[in-house]
Structures are given as structure tokens and as C-alpha cells.
Amino acid sequence: MPAIVGVVQVISLGTSAVFNIGDVYKVTPYSTTKTYSGAGSFNTGDNISLYNGNSTTNTYDSDVTDQPILFNI
């Protein structure tokens, strides 16, 4: 169903970003990445209190492929 879209301001887009306004059938990624981070690393906001104690990040991954993008065209 079509929609009426007002003013849109785009500040920036990443190198593999997708920006869509309106009807779309399929949006698929053309790149993937894996990010490792410790406890509380991606918290944002005001007045955040973190009590993590001893924290470790497990980076072992026995999978060969996490998200295949071979046929995303």
C-alpha cells in the first residue's frame, strides 16, 4: 500500500547501507561483518551505570559461514 512520506533528512550512509522510501520487494545485504565486544559496550543514553565485574568476550566461532550472501543479487 503506498504511503505519503514527508520531509526526510539523510545525514550519512555507510558503504554498504540501504536507504529505501516506498514499496520494496526485497532488501538484501551485500556485505557482512562480525563484531566482538565486551559486556556493556554498545550501551547508549544518559546516566548509565554498569557493574560487570570480571568480564570476558568469547571470540571462538566454530561455524564456517554465519550469513551467506552468495546469491543475494
Backbone as CSV, one residue per row, in Angstrom:
resi,resn,N_x,N_y,N_z,CA_x,CA_y,CA_z,C_x,C_y,C_z
1,MET,0.836,-1.165,0.000,0.000,0.000,0.000,0.884,1.231,0.000
2,PRO,0.698,2.129,-0.920,1.522,3.338,-0.981,1.319,4.225,0.246
3,ALA,2.342,4.944,0.584,2.292,5.850,1.728,2.749,7.229,1.308
4,ILE,2.305,8.228,2.042,2.767,9.603,1.823,3.882,9.862,2.814
5,VAL,5.037,10.225,2.299,6.212,10.442,3.124,6.515,11.932,3.149
6,GLY,6.742,12.455,4.342,7.073,13.866,4.487,8.542,14.121,4.215
7,VAL,9.070,15.120,4.865,10.469,15.510,4.683,11.382,14.446,5.278
8,VAL,12.428,14.095,4.549,13.415,13.119,5.001,14.781,13.770,4.926
9,GLN,15.550,13.672,6.001,16.911,14.204,6.011,17.860,13.055,6.279
10,VAL,18.774,12.817,5.349,19.777,11.773,5.490,21.107,12.448,5.758
11,ILE,21.664,12.175,6.917,22.953,12.768,7.276,24.091,12.000,6.625
12,SER,24.098,10.694,6.757,25.152,9.898,6.135,24.677,8.459,5.982
13,LEU,25.311,7.755,5.065,25.049,6.336,4.853,26.387,5.609,4.825
14,GLY,26.383,4.394,5.349,27.596,3.593,5.326,27.893,3.086,3.928
15,THR,29.020,2.430,3.760,29.445,1.979,2.432,28.539,0.899,1.863
16,SER,27.916,0.088,2.711,27.015,-0.947,2.214,25.595,-0.734,2.741
17,ALA,25.235,0.513,3.011,23.925,0.831,3.575,22.841,0.754,2.514
18,VAL,21.612,0.564,2.979,20.445,0.547,2.111,19.491,1.617,2.610
19,PHE,19.110,2.536,1.735,18.142,3.580,2.076,16.956,3.426,1.155
20,ASN,15.787,3.208,1.733,14.604,2.962,0.919,13.436,3.776,1.448
21,ILE,12.715,4.410,0.537,11.451,5.068,0.858,10.443,4.559,-0.155
22,GLY,9.360,3.974,0.327,8.337,3.477,-0.574,8.270,1.969,-0.577
23,ASP,7.566,1.439,-1.563,7.376,-0.009,-1.667,8.666,-0.689,-2.086
24,VAL,8.907,-1.845,-1.508,10.102,-2.601,-1.838,9.767,-4.093,-1.765
25,TYR,10.313,-4.861,-2.678,10.072,-6.309,-2.683,11.079,-7.034,-1.807
26,LYS,12.366,-6.733,-1.980,13.396,-7.455,-1.244,14.598,-6.548,-1.035
27,VAL,15.107,-6.486,0.189,16.334,-5.757,0.513,17.287,-6.768,1.116
28,THR,18.432,-6.955,0.490,19.399,-7.944,0.961,20.774,-7.312,1.117
29,PRO,21.554,-7.772,2.097,22.895,-7.207,2.290,23.886,-7.740,1.259
30,TYR,24.863,-6.922,0.939,25.936,-7.332,0.040,27.259,-7.470,0.772
31,SER,27.261,-7.259,2.067,28.467,-7.476,2.859,28.053,-7.863,4.272
32,THR,28.925,-8.568,4.954,28.672,-8.949,6.337,29.917,-8.668,7.153
33,THR,29.746,-8.586,8.443,30.866,-8.393,9.350,30.520,-9.019,10.688
34,LYS,31.508,-9.317,11.458,31.296,-9.881,12.786,31.996,-8.976,13.789
35,THR,31.285,-8.627,14.836,31.812,-7.708,15.837,31.842,-8.390,17.189
36,TYR,32.977,-8.339,17.838,33.117,-8.849,19.195,33.250,-7.661,20.138
37,SER,32.544,-7.703,21.246,32.666,-6.630,22.222,32.334,-7.177,23.599
38,GLY,32.797,-6.489,24.606,32.575,-6.913,25.974,31.225,-6.476,26.502
39,ALA,30.945,-6.821,27.725,29.660,-6.505,28.342,29.478,-4.993,28.454
40,GLY,28.327,-4.505,28.040,28.007,-3.083,28.141,28.677,-2.214,27.110
41,SER,29.239,-2.768,26.059,29.992,-1.973,25.095,29.117,-1.080,24.230
42,PHE,27.916,-1.515,23.905,27.078,-0.752,22.992,25.947,-0.017,23.703
43,ASN,26.053,0.188,24.997,25.035,0.936,25.715,25.137,2.416,25.373
44,THR,24.003,3.030,25.113,23.965,4.468,24.856,22.859,5.082,25.700
45,GLY,22.996,6.339,26.016,21.968,7.027,26.789,22.577,7.829,27.912
46,ASP,21.703,8.410,28.708,22.134,9.247,29.835,22.110,8.437,31.124
47,ASN,23.057,8.694,31.990,23.112,8.114,33.335,23.110,6.592,33.332
48,ILE,24.016,5.983,32.607,24.131,4.528,32.577,25.140,4.092,33.630
49,SER,24.739,3.132,34.447,25.633,2.566,35.466,25.853,1.093,35.130
50,LEU,27.113,0.709,34.990,27.442,-0.671,34.651,28.260,-1.292,35.768
51,TYR,27.897,-2.500,36.147,28.639,-3.259,37.136,28.877,-4.644,36.541
52,ASN,29.973,-4.799,35.811,30.236,-6.031,35.089,31.117,-7.010,35.847
53,GLY,31.872,-6.549,36.797,32.807,-7.435,37.482,33.873,-7.907,36.508
54,ASN,34.232,-9.166,36.583,35.187,-9.745,35.643,34.429,-10.197,34.407
55,SER,34.742,-9.602,33.275,34.020,-9.909,32.046,35.006,-10.332,30.969
56,THR,34.668,-11.386,30.239,35.469,-11.821,29.105,34.567,-11.955,27.888
57,THR,35.147,-11.826,26.718,34.411,-11.969,25.473,34.917,-13.196,24.747
58,ASN,34.029,-14.141,24.488,34.386,-15.372,23.799,34.402,-15.108,22.299
59,THR,35.549,-15.228,21.676,35.671,-14.978,20.234,35.818,-16.262,19.430
60,TYR,35.663,-17.416,20.074,35.753,-18.684,19.351,34.467,-18.910,18.572
61,ASP,34.575,-19.212,17.291,33.417,-19.466,16.444,33.725,-20.679,15.576
62,SER,33.017,-21.774,15.827,33.302,-22.998,15.083,32.591,-23.040,13.732
63,ASP,31.692,-22.087,13.458,30.990,-22.060,12.166,31.936,-21.637,11.057
64,VAL,31.719,-22.175,9.887,32.481,-21.732,8.717,31.822,-20.498,8.129
65,THR,30.500,-20.499,8.054,29.748,-19.387,7.478,28.616,-19.010,8.416
66,ASP,28.490,-17.725,8.737,27.410,-17.269,9.602,26.226,-16.743,8.799
67,GLN,26.486,-15.913,7.795,25.412,-15.359,6.972,25.885,-15.358,5.524
68,PRO,25.498,-16.377,4.748,25.939,-16.419,3.356,25.257,-15.340,2.532
69,ILE,26.022,-14.675,1.678,25.465,-13.633,0.806,25.765,-13.947,-0.643
70,LEU,26.033,-15.204,-0.960,26.452,-15.587,-2.297,25.384,-15.315,-3.341
71,PHE,24.109,-15.619,-3.036,23.055,-15.479,-4.020,22.190,-14.232,-3.824
72,ASN,22.633,-13.276,-3.038,21.896,-12.031,-2.834,22.194,-11.069,-3.959
73,ILE,21.405,-11.094,-4.990,21.600,-10.190,-6.113,20.324,-9.451,-6.422
